[in-house]
């Protein structure tokens, strides 16, 4: 049976380097990772993660707290996080919090009871258990905040620049002549709602492109998107475009558009956020802000494993690139045709 020492000898590196290449590959240079991987394949080495966990008093489990697992955005982030964790010998426990503070606290308490080695939370609240862990351990607390990130939490995290992304989506609509735009946000207490609204307001105040904003708060669901869009369309001076802070709400906006016998984008342009898998297959295909869901999930796990392994000595915040994807749901404002 091959051992980690045999792999290290074959690759010409230390056993510590082999361990890092398996558990936290990002901190190992590509050439060295390739040597280690080649040695593993040649020797048929299989890491004994169970023995490692017992030796280091670890569970080899992490919990990922997701506000709504039925949301395609969160499910894709979770899926990619699981892929990354599995490569390092960790299992991911799903904490479907349903955006409920009590459920969030229950999953967070798993860290205190040492049922998991670390926590990744994707919501906008930080349970008391995690707050206390950060007070006690600082950057060594095995906690990562992803997606709905706030620097106020004082933990490592991964997100996109939501301010700039929202500003770019607004600039697209403004360039098409839209000056009365409906905004369907997420929950008002959400950090990303605040950031995206900041971007929206900055764009609306651009000299020469001043824009009237009609803001409605919702909860990222299809039903909320339809409801709030219908309310906007019922106004005496209705908007010529709707910017939804999630693709699911944009799906609801499209339904509202049909209910009012309007054509998108001839009568109403619609923009979403996330670029979930079926956004391109809608009728019309949805213009949206693409978030790198795969990278968000994998990066969150990498950050957490670095804390667990003791290689991270300070908080680290990773800002990933986004992309404005223009499709068929946006067009010139009616008065500019």
Coordinates of C-alpha atoms in Angstrom, one line a residue:
X1 CA 0.0 0.0 0.0
X2 CA 1.4 3.4 -1.0
X3 CA 1.9 6.1 1.6
X4 CA 2.2 9.8 1.7
X5 CA 5.9 9.5 2.2
X6 CA 6.2 7.4 -1.0
X7 CA 4.2 10.0 -2.9
X8 CA 6.5 12.8 -1.5
X9 CA 9.6 10.8 -2.5
X10 CA 8.4 10.1 -6.0
X11 CA 7.4 13.8 -6.5
X12 CA 10.6 15.1 -4.9
X13 CA 8.7 17.2 -2.3
X14 CA 8.0 17.1 1.4
X15 CA 5.1 15.2 2.9
X16 CA 3.7 18.6 4.1
X17 CA 3.6 19.8 0.4
X18 CA 1.7 16.7 -0.6
X19 CA -0.8 17.3 2.2
X20 CA -1.2 20.9 1.1
X21 CA -1.7 19.9 -2.5
X22 CA -4.5 17.6 -1.4
X23 CA -6.3 19.8 1.1
X24 CA -5.5 23.4 -0.2
X25 CA -4.2 23.2 -3.7
X26 CA -4.4 26.9 -4.4
X27 CA -1.4 27.6 -2.2
X28 CA 0.8 25.1 -4.1
X29 CA 2.4 26.2 -7.3
X30 CA 1.0 24.5 -10.4
X31 CA 4.2 22.7 -11.3
X32 CA 4.4 21.2 -7.9
X33 CA 0.8 20.2 -7.9
X34 CA 1.3 18.5 -11.2
X35 CA 4.2 16.5 -9.8
X36 CA 2.2 15.5 -6.8
X37 CA -0.8 14.4 -8.9
X38 CA 1.4 12.4 -11.2
X39 CA 3.0 10.6 -8.2
X40 CA -0.4 9.9 -6.7
X41 CA -1.6 8.4 -10.0
X42 CA 1.5 6.3 -10.5
X43 CA 1.5 4.9 -7.0
X44 CA -2.3 4.6 -6.7
X45 CA -2.2 6.5 -3.5
X46 CA -5.6 7.0 -1.7
X47 CA -5.5 9.4 1.3
X48 CA -6.8 8.0 4.5
X49 CA -9.0 10.9 5.5
X50 CA -10.6 8.9 8.4
X51 CA -7.3 8.3 10.1
X52 CA -6.3 11.9 9.6
X53 CA -9.5 13.1 11.1
X54 CA -9.0 10.9 14.2
X55 CA -5.4 12.0 14.6
X56 CA -6.2 15.7 14.3
X57 CA -9.5 15.5 16.3
X58 CA -11.5 16.7 13.3
X59 CA -14.8 15.6 11.8
X60 CA -13.9 16.2 8.2
X61 CA -17.3 17.9 7.9
X62 CA -18.4 21.4 7.2
X63 CA -21.8 22.9 7.2
X64 CA -23.0 25.3 4.5
X65 CA -25.9 27.5 5.5
X66 CA -28.0 28.3 2.4
X67 CA -31.0 30.7 2.6
X68 CA -33.1 28.8 0.0
X69 CA -31.8 25.6 -1.5
X70 CA -34.6 25.6 -4.1
X71 CA -33.1 28.8 -5.6
X72 CA -31.0 27.7 -8.6
X73 CA -28.3 30.2 -7.8
X74 CA -27.7 28.8 -4.3
X75 CA -28.0 25.2 -5.4
X76 CA -25.3 25.7 -8.0
X77 CA -23.0 27.4 -5.5
X78 CA -23.6 24.5 -3.1
X79 CA -22.9 21.9 -5.8
X80 CA -19.5 23.4 -6.6
X81 CA -18.6 23.8 -3.0
X82 CA -19.3 20.1 -2.5
X83 CA -17.0 19.2 -5.4
X84 CA -14.1 21.2 -3.9
X85 CA -14.7 19.8 -0.4
X86 CA -14.8 16.3 -1.6
X87 CA -11.4 16.6 -3.3
X88 CA -10.0 17.6 0.1
X89 CA -11.7 14.7 2.0
X90 CA -14.5 16.8 3.5
X91 CA -18.2 16.3 3.5
X92 CA -20.6 19.2 3.2
X93 CA -23.7 19.2 5.3
X94 CA -26.6 21.2 3.9
X95 CA -28.1 23.8 6.2
X96 CA -31.3 24.9 4.4
X97 CA -32.1 27.8 6.7
X98 CA -35.1 29.1 4.6
X99 CA -33.9 32.6 5.6
X100 CA -35.1 31.9 9.2
X101 CA -32.9 33.2 12.0
X102 CA -33.8 30.3 14.4
X103 CA -32.8 27.7 11.8
X104 CA -29.6 29.6 11.1
X105 CA -28.8 29.5 14.8
X106 CA -29.4 25.7 15.0
X107 CA -26.9 25.0 12.2
X108 CA -24.4 27.5 13.5
X109 CA -24.5 25.7 16.9
X110 CA -23.0 22.6 15.2
X111 CA -19.6 24.4 15.3
X112 CA -19.8 25.0 19.0
X113 CA -20.7 21.4 19.6
X114 CA -17.8 20.3 17.4
X115 CA -20.0 18.4 15.1
X116 CA -18.4 20.2 12.1
X117 CA -14.9 21.7 11.5
X118 CA -16.2 24.9 10.0
X119 CA -19.1 26.9 8.7
X120 CA -19.9 28.7 5.4
X121 CA -22.9 30.9 5.5
X122 CA -24.5 32.6 2.5
X123 CA -27.1 34.7 4.2
X124 CA -27.2 38.2 5.5
X125 CA -27.3 37.4 9.3
X126 CA -24.5 36.1 11.4
X127 CA -25.8 33.9 14.3
X128 CA -24.6 34.7 17.8
X129 CA -22.6 31.4 18.0
X130 CA -20.5 32.6 15.1
X131 CA -20.1 36.1 16.4
X132 CA -18.8 34.7 19.7
X133 CA -16.4 32.4 17.8
X134 CA -14.9 35.4 16.0
X135 CA -14.6 37.3 19.3
X136 CA -12.7 34.4 20.7
X137 CA -10.5 33.3 17.9
X138 CA -10.5 36.2 15.5
X139 CA -9.3 35.2 12.0
X140 CA -8.7 31.7 13.2
X141 CA -12.4 31.1 13.6
X142 CA -13.4 28.6 10.9
X143 CA -16.1 30.7 9.4
X144 CA -16.6 32.1 5.9
X145 CA -19.3 34.4 4.5
X146 CA -20.2 34.1 0.9
X147 CA -22.6 35.8 -1.6
X148 CA -24.4 38.1 0.8
X149 CA -21.1 39.4 2.1
X150 CA -20.5 42.1 4.7
X151 CA -17.1 43.2 5.9
X152 CA -18.8 44.1 9.2
X153 CA -18.9 40.4 10.1
X154 CA -15.1 40.3 10.4
X155 CA -14.6 37.0 8.6
X156 CA -13.1 35.8 5.4
X157 CA -15.5 35.9 2.4
X158 CA -16.1 35.8 -1.3
X159 CA -18.5 37.9 -3.4
X160 CA -18.7 40.1 -6.4
X161 CA -18.7 43.9 -6.6
X162 CA -22.5 44.3 -6.3
X163 CA -22.3 48.1 -6.4
X164 CA -20.5 48.1 -9.8
X165 CA -22.6 45.2 -11.2
X166 CA -25.9 47.0 -10.5
X167 CA -24.5 50.3 -11.9
X168 CA -23.6 48.6 -15.1
X169 CA -27.0 47.0 -15.5
X170 CA -28.6 50.4 -15.0
X171 CA -26.2 52.0 -17.5
X172 CA -27.3 49.5 -20.1
X173 CA -31.0 50.5 -19.6
X174 CA -30.1 54.2 -19.6
X175 CA -28.2 53.8 -22.8
X176 CA -31.4 52.5 -24.4
X177 CA -33.3 55.6 -23.3
X178 CA -35.0 54.3 -20.2
X179 CA -35.5 57.1 -17.6
X180 CA -38.3 55.6 -15.5
X181 CA -37.1 52.3 -14.1
X182 CA -38.7 49.9 -11.7
X183 CA -36.4 48.3 -9.2
X184 CA -37.4 45.0 -7.5
X185 CA -34.9 44.4 -4.7
X186 CA -34.2 41.6 -2.2
X187 CA -35.0 41.9 1.5
X188 CA -34.3 45.4 2.8
X189 CA -32.0 44.1 5.5
X190 CA -29.8 42.2 3.0
X191 CA -26.3 43.4 2.5
X192 CA -26.4 42.8 -1.3
X193 CA -29.7 44.7 -1.5
X194 CA -28.0 47.7 0.1
X195 CA -25.0 47.4 -2.3
X196 CA -27.0 46.9 -5.4
X197 CA -29.3 49.9 -4.5
X198 CA -26.2 52.0 -4.1
X199 CA -25.1 51.1 -7.6
X200 CA -28.6 51.8 -8.9
X201 CA -28.8 55.2 -7.2
X202 CA -25.3 56.2 -8.5
X203 CA -26.4 55.4 -12.0
X204 CA -29.7 57.3 -11.6
X205 CA -27.8 60.4 -10.6
X206 CA -25.4 60.3 -13.6
X207 CA -25.4 63.8 -15.2
X208 CA -27.4 63.8 -18.4
X209 CA -28.9 60.4 -17.5
X210 CA -31.0 61.3 -14.4
X211 CA -33.5 58.5 -13.9
X212 CA -36.7 58.2 -11.9
X213 CA -36.6 55.1 -9.7
X214 CA -39.7 53.2 -8.6
X215 CA -38.4 50.9 -5.8
X216 CA -40.2 47.8 -4.5
X217 CA -38.7 45.4 -1.9
X218 CA -39.3 41.6 -2.3
X219 CA -37.7 38.3 -1.4
X220 CA -35.9 36.9 -4.5
X221 CA -38.8 34.5 -5.4
X222 CA -40.7 34.3 -8.6
X223 CA -44.0 35.1 -6.9
X224 CA -42.6 38.2 -5.4
X225 CA -41.2 39.3 -8.7
X226 CA -44.6 38.9 -10.4
X227 CA -46.4 40.6 -7.6
X228 CA -44.2 43.7 -7.4
X229 CA -44.0 44.1 -11.1
X230 CA -47.7 44.0 -11.4
X231 CA -47.9 46.8 -8.8
X232 CA -45.4 48.8 -10.9
X233 CA -47.3 48.3 -14.1
X234 CA -50.5 49.4 -12.4
X235 CA -49.1 52.9 -11.8
X236 CA -50.5 55.7 -13.8
X237 CA -46.9 56.4 -15.1
X238 CA -45.5 52.9 -15.3
X239 CA -41.8 52.2 -15.8
X240 CA -40.4 51.3 -19.2
X241 CA -37.9 48.9 -17.7
X242 CA -37.7 46.6 -14.6
X243 CA -34.4 45.7 -12.9
X244 CA -34.9 42.7 -10.7
X245 CA -32.2 41.8 -8.1
X246 CA -32.5 38.1 -9.0
X247 CA -33.3 36.0 -12.0
X248 CA -36.1 34.2 -10.2
X249 CA -37.8 37.6 -9.7
X250 CA -37.2 38.5 -13.3
X251 CA -39.1 35.3 -14.3
X252 CA -42.0 36.6 -12.3
X253 CA -41.6 40.0 -14.0
X254 CA -42.0 38.3 -17.4
X255 CA -45.1 36.6 -16.2
X256 CA -46.5 40.0 -15.0
X257 CA -45.6 41.5 -18.4
X258 CA -47.7 38.8 -20.1
X259 CA -50.6 39.3 -17.7
X260 CA -50.7 43.0 -18.7
X261 CA -50.7 42.0 -22.4
X262 CA -47.3 43.7 -22.9
X263 CA -44.5 42.5 -25.0
X264 CA -40.9 42.2 -23.7
X265 CA -38.8 44.1 -24.7
X266 CA -41.1 46.2 -27.1
X267 CA -43.2 47.5 -24.2
X268 CA -41.1 46.7 -21.2
X269 CA -37.4 45.8 -20.8
X270 CA -36.4 43.4 -18.0
X271 CA -33.0 42.7 -16.4
X272 CA -32.2 40.0 -13.9
X273 CA -29.3 39.1 -11.7
X274 CA -27.3 35.9 -11.3
X275 CA -27.5 34.2 -14.8
X276 CA -29.0 31.0 -13.5
X277 CA -29.0 28.0 -15.8
X278 CA -32.3 28.6 -17.5
X279 CA -32.0 32.4 -17.9
X280 CA -30.9 31.9 -21.5
X281 CA -33.8 29.7 -22.3
X282 CA -36.6 32.0 -21.3
X283 CA -38.8 33.8 -23.9
X284 CA -37.2 36.2 -24.5
X285 CA -33.8 35.2 -23.2
X286 CA -33.0 37.2 -20.1
X287 CA -30.5 40.0 -19.9
X288 CA -28.8 39.6 -16.5
X289 CA -25.7 40.0 -14.4
X290 CA -23.7 36.8 -14.4
X291 CA -22.2 35.7 -11.0
X292 CA -19.4 33.1 -11.2
X293 CA -21.4 30.5 -9.2
X294 CA -18.8 27.8 -9.6
X295 CA -15.9 30.0 -8.4
X296 CA -18.0 31.3 -5.5
X297 CA -18.6 27.8 -4.2
X298 CA -15.1 26.6 -4.7
X299 CA -13.4 29.7 -3.3
X300 CA -15.6 29.7 -0.2
X301 CA -14.4 26.1 0.6
X302 CA -10.8 26.9 -0.1
X303 CA -10.9 29.9 2.2
X304 CA -12.4 27.8 5.0
X305 CA -10.0 24.9 4.6
X306 CA -7.1 27.3 4.8
X307 CA -8.4 28.4 8.2
X308 CA -9.0 24.9 9.4
X309 CA -5.5 23.8 8.3
X310 CA -4.0 26.8 10.1
X311 CA -2.4 28.2 6.9
X312 CA -4.6 31.4 7.0
X313 CA -3.5 33.9 9.6
X314 CA -5.7 36.8 8.7
X315 CA -9.1 37.4 7.2
X316 CA -9.2 37.3 3.4
X317 CA -11.9 38.8 1.2
X318 CA -12.0 37.6 -2.5
X319 CA -13.9 39.8 -5.0
X320 CA -14.7 37.8 -8.1
X321 CA -15.5 39.2 -11.6
X322 CA -19.0 39.5 -12.8
X323 CA -20.3 39.9 -16.4
X324 CA -23.3 41.8 -17.8
X325 CA -24.9 39.4 -20.3
X326 CA -27.1 41.2 -22.8
X327 CA -29.9 39.1 -24.3
X328 CA -33.3 39.6 -25.8
X329 CA -35.3 40.9 -22.8
X330 CA -33.9 44.4 -23.1
X331 CA -34.4 47.0 -25.9
X332 CA -35.0 50.7 -26.5
X333 CA -37.5 52.5 -24.4
X334 CA -40.9 52.9 -26.2
X335 CA -40.6 56.7 -26.6
X336 CA -37.2 56.2 -28.4
X337 CA -38.5 53.8 -31.1

